[in-house]
mmCIF file of C-alpha atoms and ligand atoms in Angstrom:
data_model
loop_
_atom_site.group_PDB
_atom_site.id
_atom_site.type_symbol
_atom_site.label_atom_id
_atom_site.label_comp_id
_atom_site.label_asym_id
_atom_site.label_seq_id
_atom_site.Cartn_x
_atom_site.Cartn_y
_atom_site.Cartn_z
ATOM 1 C CA MET A 1 -13.311 15.525 -7.891
ATOM 2 C CA GLU A 2 -11.510 17.511 -5.289
ATOM 3 C CA LEU A 3 -7.778 16.452 -4.345
ATOM 4 C CA ALA A 4 -8.823 16.347 -0.770
ATOM 5 C CA GLU A 5 -11.631 13.532 -1.692
ATOM 6 C CA ARG A 6 -9.038 11.643 -3.830
ATOM 7 C CA ILE A 7 -6.723 11.468 -0.996
ATOM 8 C CA ARG A 8 -9.172 10.538 1.292
ATOM 9 C CA GLY A 9 -10.048 7.631 -0.695
ATOM 10 C CA GLY A 10 -6.484 6.407 -1.116
ATOM 11 C CA LEU A 11 -5.832 6.282 2.641
ATOM 12 C CA TYR A 12 -8.958 4.486 3.128
ATOM 13 C CA GLY A 13 -8.439 2.394 0.253
ATOM 14 C CA VAL A 14 -5.450 0.844 1.871
ATOM 15 C CA ALA A 15 -7.119 0.411 4.900
ATOM 16 C CA VAL A 16 -10.322 -1.367 3.743
ATOM 17 C CA GLY A 17 -8.260 -3.222 0.915
ATOM 18 C CA ASP A 18 -6.325 -4.546 4.051
ATOM 19 C CA ALA A 19 -9.109 -5.150 6.376
ATOM 20 C CA LEU A 20 -10.846 -7.170 4.035
ATOM 21 C CA GLY A 21 -8.179 -9.291 2.719
ATOM 22 C CA GLY A 22 -6.952 -9.852 6.248
ATOM 23 C CA THR A 23 -9.781 -12.539 6.810
ATOM 24 C CA THR A 24 -8.117 -14.864 3.670
ATOM 25 C CA GLU A 25 -4.707 -14.050 3.961
ATOM 26 C CA PHE A 26 -2.710 -17.401 3.013
ATOM 27 C CA MET A 27 -5.723 -19.125 2.200
ATOM 28 C CA SER A 28 -6.517 -20.540 -1.312
ATOM 29 C CA PRO A 29 -9.492 -19.117 -3.837
ATOM 30 C CA LEU A 30 -10.834 -23.257 -2.911
ATOM 31 C CA GLU A 31 -10.513 -22.621 0.805
ATOM 32 C CA ILE A 32 -12.051 -19.203 0.857
ATOM 33 C CA ARG A 33 -15.214 -20.546 -0.965
ATOM 34 C CA ALA A 34 -15.918 -23.112 1.464
ATOM 35 C CA ARG A 35 -15.738 -21.012 4.383
ATOM 36 C CA HIS A 36 -16.906 -17.628 2.825
ATOM 37 C CA GLY A 37 -18.629 -18.190 -0.323
ATOM 38 C CA TYR A 38 -17.617 -14.802 -1.926
ATOM 39 C CA LEU A 39 -16.264 -12.572 0.811
ATOM 40 C CA THR A 40 -18.035 -9.351 0.453
ATOM 41 C CA GLU A 41 -18.101 -7.855 4.063
ATOM 42 C CA ILE A 42 -15.212 -6.878 6.532
ATOM 43 C CA VAL A 43 -15.488 -9.498 9.091
ATOM 44 C CA GLY A 44 -11.923 -9.915 10.630
ATOM 45 C CA GLY A 45 -11.017 -13.528 12.033
ATOM 46 C CA GLY A 46 -8.656 -15.114 9.414
ATOM 47 C CA VAL A 47 -4.953 -16.094 10.558
ATOM 48 C CA TRP A 48 -4.412 -12.866 12.904
ATOM 49 C CA ARG A 49 -7.973 -13.281 14.492
ATOM 50 C CA LEU A 50 -8.856 -9.771 13.562
ATOM 51 C CA GLU A 51 -11.358 -7.841 14.934
ATOM 52 C CA PRO A 52 -13.960 -6.882 12.064
ATOM 53 C CA GLY A 53 -12.307 -3.281 10.727
ATOM 54 C CA GLU A 54 -8.553 -3.843 12.470
ATOM 55 C CA VAL A 55 -6.028 -3.208 9.929
ATOM 56 C CA THR A 56 -2.696 -4.793 9.963
ATOM 57 C CA ASP A 57 0.961 -3.977 8.855
ATOM 58 C CA ASP A 58 0.148 -2.776 5.312
ATOM 59 C CA THR A 59 -1.858 0.195 6.889
ATOM 60 C CA MET A 60 -0.385 0.820 9.814
ATOM 61 C CA MET A 61 3.211 1.387 7.847
ATOM 62 C CA THR A 62 1.687 3.410 5.164
ATOM 63 C CA LEU A 63 0.956 5.633 8.246
ATOM 64 C CA CYS A 64 4.435 5.462 9.289
ATOM 65 C CA VAL A 65 5.457 7.164 6.134
ATOM 66 C CA ALA A 66 2.662 9.467 5.895
ATOM 67 C CA ASP A 67 3.087 10.679 9.459
ATOM 68 C CA GLY A 68 7.297 10.826 8.864
ATOM 69 C CA ILE A 69 6.723 12.638 5.517
ATOM 70 C CA LEU A 70 4.311 15.040 7.415
ATOM 71 C CA ALA A 71 7.132 15.593 10.129
ATOM 72 C CA SER A 72 9.774 16.284 8.045
ATOM 73 C CA PRO A 73 9.053 16.751 4.167
ATOM 74 C CA ALA A 74 12.065 17.998 3.180
ATOM 75 C CA ASP A 75 14.181 14.996 4.735
ATOM 76 C CA PRO A 76 11.881 12.466 5.797
ATOM 77 C CA MET A 77 14.101 9.309 6.318
ATOM 78 C CA GLN A 78 14.586 9.177 9.919
ATOM 79 C CA ALA A 79 11.165 10.432 10.824
ATOM 80 C CA ILE A 80 9.775 7.521 8.996
ATOM 81 C CA GLY A 81 12.429 5.534 10.627
ATOM 82 C CA ASP A 82 11.386 6.302 14.078
ATOM 83 C CA ARG A 83 7.741 5.272 13.372
ATOM 84 C CA PHE A 84 8.848 2.234 11.852
ATOM 85 C CA LEU A 85 10.486 1.726 15.014
ATOM 86 C CA GLN A 86 7.757 2.723 17.263
ATOM 87 C CA TRP A 87 5.224 0.566 15.443
ATOM 88 C CA TYR A 88 7.701 -2.425 15.685
ATOM 89 C CA ALA A 89 8.113 -2.199 19.327
ATOM 90 C CA SER A 90 4.277 -2.116 19.802
ATOM 91 C CA ASN A 91 4.659 -6.203 18.766
ATOM 92 C CA PRO A 92 2.339 -6.031 15.723
ATOM 93 C CA LYS A 93 1.042 -9.143 14.719
ATOM 94 C CA ASP A 94 1.328 -9.029 10.921
ATOM 95 C CA ILE A 95 4.789 -8.126 10.076
ATOM 96 C CA GLY A 96 6.836 -9.393 7.061
ATOM 97 C CA ASN A 97 10.223 -11.310 7.391
ATOM 98 C CA ILE A 98 12.255 -8.969 5.454
ATOM 99 C CA ILE A 99 10.806 -5.929 7.705
ATOM 100 C CA ARG A 100 11.138 -7.853 11.042
ATOM 101 C CA HIS A 101 14.690 -8.632 9.895
ATOM 102 C CA VAL A 102 15.596 -4.792 9.130
ATOM 103 C CA LEU A 103 13.482 -3.465 12.180
ATOM 104 C CA GLY A 104 15.395 -5.920 14.374
ATOM 105 C CA THR A 105 18.720 -5.227 13.198
ATOM 106 C CA TYR A 106 18.804 -1.587 12.637
ATOM 107 C CA GLU A 107 21.854 0.164 14.098
ATOM 108 C CA GLY A 108 21.466 3.946 12.836
ATOM 109 C CA ASP A 109 21.731 3.040 9.229
ATOM 110 C CA TRP A 110 18.991 2.024 7.171
ATOM 111 C CA PHE A 111 20.314 1.407 3.913
ATOM 112 C CA GLU A 112 23.059 -0.884 5.605
ATOM 113 C CA ALA A 113 20.085 -2.749 7.572
ATOM 114 C CA ALA A 114 18.222 -3.451 4.328
ATOM 115 C CA ARG A 115 21.465 -4.672 2.785
ATOM 116 C CA ALA A 116 22.148 -7.006 5.806
ATOM 117 C CA ALA A 117 18.512 -8.148 5.384
ATOM 118 C CA ASP A 118 19.028 -9.036 1.594
ATOM 119 C CA ARG A 119 22.398 -10.825 2.515
ATOM 120 C CA ASP A 120 21.021 -13.004 5.420
ATOM 121 C CA LEU A 121 17.616 -13.753 3.988
ATOM 122 C CA GLY A 122 18.982 -14.406 0.325
ATOM 123 C CA GLN A 123 16.517 -12.080 -1.401
ATOM 124 C CA SER A 124 14.622 -8.720 -0.131
ATOM 125 C CA ALA A 125 12.078 -8.671 -3.252
ATOM 126 C CA GLY A 126 9.088 -8.708 -0.937
ATOM 127 C CA ASN A 127 5.912 -6.229 -1.427
ATOM 128 C CA GLY A 128 6.931 -4.597 1.670
ATOM 129 C CA SER A 129 7.788 -1.287 0.688
ATOM 130 C CA LEU A 130 5.011 -1.197 -1.958
ATOM 131 C CA MET A 131 2.388 -1.658 0.561
ATOM 132 C CA ARG A 132 3.256 1.629 2.324
ATOM 133 C CA CYS A 133 4.440 3.776 -0.570
ATOM 134 C CA LEU A 134 1.567 5.857 -1.649
ATOM 135 C CA PRO A 135 1.636 8.970 0.832
ATOM 136 C CA ALA A 136 4.589 9.699 -1.041
ATOM 137 C CA ALA A 137 2.251 10.860 -4.151
ATOM 138 C CA LEU A 138 -0.386 11.855 -1.700
ATOM 139 C CA CYS A 139 1.742 14.297 0.178
ATOM 140 C CA TYR A 140 4.060 15.905 -2.790
ATOM 141 C CA PRO A 141 2.840 18.324 -5.335
ATOM 142 C CA ALA A 142 5.736 17.739 -7.379
ATOM 143 C CA TRP A 143 6.860 14.174 -8.891
ATOM 144 C CA THR A 144 10.639 14.824 -8.265
ATOM 145 C CA ASP A 145 9.771 14.825 -4.246
ATOM 146 C CA ALA A 146 7.307 12.251 -4.645
ATOM 147 C CA SER A 147 9.866 9.924 -6.590
ATOM 148 C CA ARG A 148 12.433 10.405 -4.330
ATOM 149 C CA ALA A 149 10.521 9.724 -1.252
ATOM 150 C CA SER A 150 8.887 6.816 -2.671
ATOM 151 C CA ARG A 151 12.245 5.074 -3.723
ATOM 152 C CA MET A 152 13.912 6.278 -0.510
ATOM 153 C CA GLN A 153 11.389 4.690 2.072
ATOM 154 C CA SER A 154 11.542 1.272 -0.444
ATOM 155 C CA LYS A 155 15.449 0.996 0.105
ATOM 156 C CA MET A 156 15.124 1.778 3.817
ATOM 157 C CA THR A 157 13.999 -2.069 4.375
ATOM 158 C CA HIS A 158 13.957 -3.498 0.783
ATOM 159 C CA ASP A 159 17.617 -3.461 -1.168
ATOM 160 C CA ASP A 160 16.283 -4.665 -4.425
ATOM 161 C CA GLY A 161 15.972 -2.726 -7.582
ATOM 162 C CA LEU A 162 12.773 -4.577 -8.143
ATOM 163 C CA CYS A 163 10.948 -2.771 -5.370
ATOM 164 C CA ASP A 164 12.292 0.645 -5.992
ATOM 165 C CA GLU A 165 10.895 0.093 -9.634
ATOM 166 C CA ALA A 166 7.351 -1.087 -8.345
ATOM 167 C CA CYS A 167 7.392 1.646 -6.074
ATOM 168 C CA ASP A 168 8.016 4.177 -8.544
ATOM 169 C CA ILE A 169 5.395 2.666 -11.295
ATOM 170 C CA TYR A 170 2.649 2.497 -8.500
ATOM 171 C CA ASN A 171 3.340 6.076 -7.227
ATOM 172 C CA ARG A 172 3.248 7.461 -10.721
ATOM 173 C CA ILE A 173 -0.102 6.207 -11.642
ATOM 174 C CA ALA A 174 -1.324 7.645 -8.434
ATOM 175 C CA PHE A 175 0.610 10.929 -9.158
ATOM 176 C CA ALA A 176 -1.052 11.122 -12.339
ATOM 177 C CA MET A 177 -4.360 10.539 -11.070
ATOM 178 C CA LEU A 178 -4.140 13.334 -8.306
ATOM 179 C CA ASP A 179 -2.376 15.901 -10.080
ATOM 180 C CA GLY A 180 -2.494 15.304 -13.859
ATOM 181 C CA GLY A 181 -6.198 14.730 -13.914
ATOM 182 C CA ALA A 182 -5.444 11.343 -15.435
ATOM 183 C CA ALA A 183 -7.896 8.446 -15.730
ATOM 184 C CA LEU A 184 -6.913 5.302 -14.202
ATOM 185 C CA ARG A 185 -6.219 3.323 -17.579
ATOM 186 C CA GLU A 186 -4.605 6.210 -19.103
ATOM 187 C CA ALA A 187 -2.405 6.700 -15.931
ATOM 188 C CA ILE A 188 -1.319 2.839 -15.550
ATOM 189 C CA GLY A 189 -0.730 2.632 -19.442
ATOM 190 C CA ALA A 190 1.722 5.652 -19.009
ATOM 191 C CA ALA A 191 3.577 4.159 -15.933
ATOM 192 C CA VAL A 192 4.166 0.782 -17.242
ATOM 193 C CA ALA A 193 5.096 1.684 -20.696
ATOM 194 C CA GLY A 194 8.782 0.366 -21.203
ATOM 195 C CA THR A 195 8.845 -1.829 -18.157
ATOM 196 C CA GLY A 196 8.071 -5.549 -17.806
ATOM 197 C CA TYR A 197 4.571 -4.962 -16.791
ATOM 198 C CA GLU A 198 3.445 -3.253 -19.788
ATOM 199 C CA GLU A 199 1.769 -6.888 -21.044
ATOM 200 C CA MET A 200 -0.560 -6.465 -17.961
ATOM 201 C CA LEU A 201 -2.386 -4.027 -20.020
ATOM 202 C CA SER A 202 -3.437 -7.019 -22.139
ATOM 203 C CA SER A 203 -2.482 -10.115 -20.108
ATOM 204 C CA ASP A 204 -3.712 -12.084 -16.761
ATOM 205 C CA PRO A 205 -1.275 -12.090 -13.813
ATOM 206 C CA ASN A 206 -0.142 -16.079 -14.765
ATOM 207 C CA CYS A 207 1.350 -16.159 -11.493
ATOM 208 C CA GLU A 208 0.516 -16.791 -7.789
ATOM 209 C CA PRO A 209 -0.712 -13.912 -5.778
ATOM 210 C CA SER A 210 2.091 -13.686 -3.508
ATOM 211 C CA GLY A 211 4.365 -11.689 -1.426
ATOM 212 C CA TYR A 212 7.022 -11.633 -4.360
ATOM 213 C CA VAL A 213 6.993 -7.722 -5.344
ATOM 214 C CA VAL A 214 6.809 -8.658 -9.151
ATOM 215 C CA HIS A 215 3.624 -11.065 -8.619
ATOM 216 C CA THR A 216 1.916 -8.656 -6.004
ATOM 217 C CA LEU A 217 2.316 -5.875 -8.622
ATOM 218 C CA ARG A 218 0.872 -7.755 -11.809
ATOM 219 C CA TRP A 219 -2.167 -8.885 -9.586
ATOM 220 C CA VAL A 220 -3.108 -5.526 -8.673
ATOM 221 C CA LEU A 221 -2.502 -3.868 -12.235
ATOM 222 C CA HIS A 222 -4.811 -6.642 -13.253
ATOM 223 C CA LEU A 223 -7.453 -5.787 -10.791
ATOM 224 C CA LEU A 224 -7.406 -2.121 -11.396
ATOM 225 C CA LEU A 225 -7.560 -2.992 -14.882
ATOM 226 C CA THR A 226 -10.436 -5.434 -15.523
ATOM 227 C CA SER A 227 -12.950 -4.066 -12.541
ATOM 228 C CA ASP A 228 -15.660 -1.251 -12.640
ATOM 229 C CA SER A 229 -15.637 -0.342 -8.953
ATOM 230 C CA PHE A 230 -14.046 0.091 -5.839
ATOM 231 C CA GLU A 231 -15.840 -2.573 -4.155
ATOM 232 C CA GLU A 232 -15.123 -4.878 -6.950
ATOM 233 C CA VAL A 233 -11.483 -4.626 -7.018
ATOM 234 C CA VAL A 234 -10.974 -5.234 -3.130
ATOM 235 C CA GLN A 235 -13.357 -8.154 -2.975
ATOM 236 C CA ARG A 236 -11.391 -9.758 -5.957
ATOM 237 C CA ALA A 237 -8.368 -9.589 -4.022
ATOM 238 C CA ALA A 238 -10.039 -10.664 -0.865
ATOM 239 C CA ASN A 239 -11.290 -13.731 -2.769
ATOM 240 C CA GLN A 240 -7.690 -14.526 -4.144
ATOM 241 C CA GLY A 241 -6.136 -15.497 -1.247
ATOM 242 C CA GLY A 242 -2.669 -15.708 -1.163
ATOM 243 C CA ASP A 243 -1.118 -12.122 0.256
ATOM 244 C CA SER A 244 -4.717 -10.861 0.158
ATOM 245 C CA ASP A 245 -4.316 -8.242 2.368
ATOM 246 C CA THR A 246 -1.328 -6.651 0.938
ATOM 247 C CA ILE A 247 -2.502 -7.006 -2.482
ATOM 248 C CA GLY A 248 -6.244 -5.605 -1.543
ATOM 249 C CA ALA A 249 -4.330 -2.778 0.212
ATOM 250 C CA ILE A 250 -1.960 -1.729 -2.770
ATOM 251 C CA ALA A 251 -5.136 -2.155 -5.437
ATOM 252 C CA GLY A 252 -7.181 -0.603 -2.763
ATOM 253 C CA GLY A 253 -5.179 2.771 -2.518
ATOM 254 C CA LEU A 254 -5.174 3.602 -6.310
ATOM 255 C CA ALA A 255 -8.854 2.341 -6.518
ATOM 256 C CA GLY A 256 -9.609 4.894 -3.799
ATOM 257 C CA VAL A 257 -7.463 7.725 -5.428
ATOM 258 C CA HIS A 258 -9.698 7.021 -8.643
ATOM 259 C CA TRP A 259 -12.714 6.464 -7.481
ATOM 260 C CA GLY A 260 -12.480 8.791 -4.578
ATOM 261 C CA TYR A 261 -13.947 8.412 -0.679
ATOM 262 C CA ALA A 262 -16.821 8.673 -1.995
ATOM 263 C CA GLY A 263 -16.383 5.612 -4.017
ATOM 264 C CA ILE A 264 -15.986 3.587 -0.976
ATOM 265 C CA PRO A 265 -19.025 1.672 0.114
ATOM 266 C CA GLU A 266 -20.139 3.469 3.683
ATOM 267 C CA ARG A 267 -20.223 0.011 5.147
ATOM 268 C CA TYR A 268 -16.729 -0.547 4.571
ATOM 269 C CA ALA A 269 -15.145 2.891 5.504
ATOM 270 C CA GLY A 270 -17.393 3.179 8.424
ATOM 271 C CA ARG A 271 -16.378 0.083 9.771
ATOM 272 C CA ILE A 272 -12.322 0.741 9.870
ATOM 273 C CA LEU A 273 -11.215 0.902 13.398
ATOM 274 C CA ILE A 274 -8.803 3.750 13.512
ATOM 275 C CA GLY A 275 -10.823 5.964 10.782
ATOM 276 C CA GLU A 276 -10.345 8.733 13.222
ATOM 277 C CA ARG A 277 -6.504 8.448 12.492
ATOM 278 C CA LEU A 278 -7.083 8.322 8.856
ATOM 279 C CA ASP A 279 -9.310 11.578 8.671
ATOM 280 C CA GLU A 280 -6.853 13.137 10.623
ATOM 281 C CA THR A 281 -4.030 12.268 8.369
ATOM 282 C CA CYS A 282 -5.859 13.148 5.518
ATOM 283 C CA GLU A 283 -6.400 16.677 6.919
ATOM 284 C CA ARG A 284 -2.567 17.188 7.667
ATOM 285 C CA ILE A 285 -1.796 15.832 3.921
ATOM 286 C CA VAL A 286 -4.215 18.198 2.555
ATOM 287 C CA ALA A 287 -2.880 21.192 4.858
ATOM 288 C CA LEU A 288 0.985 20.263 3.764
ATOM 289 C CA ARG A 289 -0.177 20.840 0.355
ATOM 290 C CA ARG A 290 -1.815 24.051 0.692
ATOM 291 C CA SER A 291 1.144 25.302 2.337
ATOM 292 C CA ALA A 292 3.333 24.013 -0.483
ATOM 293 C CA ALA A 293 1.394 25.730 -2.809
ATOM 294 C CA PRO A 294 2.111 28.874 -4.970
ATOM 295 C CA GLY A 295 1.349 31.585 -2.535
ATOM 296 C CA GLY A 296 0.692 29.292 0.333
ATOM 297 C CA GLN A 297 -3.122 28.895 -0.489
HETATM 298 MG MG1 MG B 1 -0.924 -7.359 6.248
#
């Protein structure tokens, strides 16, 4: 599969998981069943009263990270941060507590703002940096660069080693598929080896599908390891409820890299309201990779 196909699959995968799961965020599986049966279509609504195909913070912050890296690949922190602040100024409907605190109190030092949020809120091990980290693997053809950007963007808002670790594992999986030609299960197995997530290779999540980054990543890995298609991954995330848009976005990103854009049903990809922006971002990522390739091809 061509790299551009996987990159486009990854970005659309985040958006589709977000738009589908946004309908059922904060609901229980029983409430979802009563209202939707088994949700299979992007219909909008939910707690944020979404338009069908509208995405939330998960996709918008992913685009902030992508655009920041594209603007300043060698040192993207401030470019990413500027885009976080622009997005925050747009008064988004869906924004996590930790990120709201950081963006509302930032005074020139991202890591300090993240430390203050951790201190003031008593913890910051949410999934808000994991949900947006995929562009680090999509944009950089060298793992050292992808890893550095992945951890850095996490520390900008989440001062907790659990978040750094989750972003690192996630982007290792993406990178192995993008640049190493690895299959999904093989990529997951290598990335979780020696970590607390290793048991997910043979275990159920045994936790709520919550916004706690450890619970989120356990669910994401479980969905990826036990589904046979892109569609199945994002539908199961949506019908599990809880932090369903974010779990769907995170799982959808890796599912999209694995199955490629062509593996995402057209009735999903075609529904995303910001599809043109996603397409344009994909083209710029592919161009960045070409310019970084030996010989500038
Ligand atoms: Mg969201």
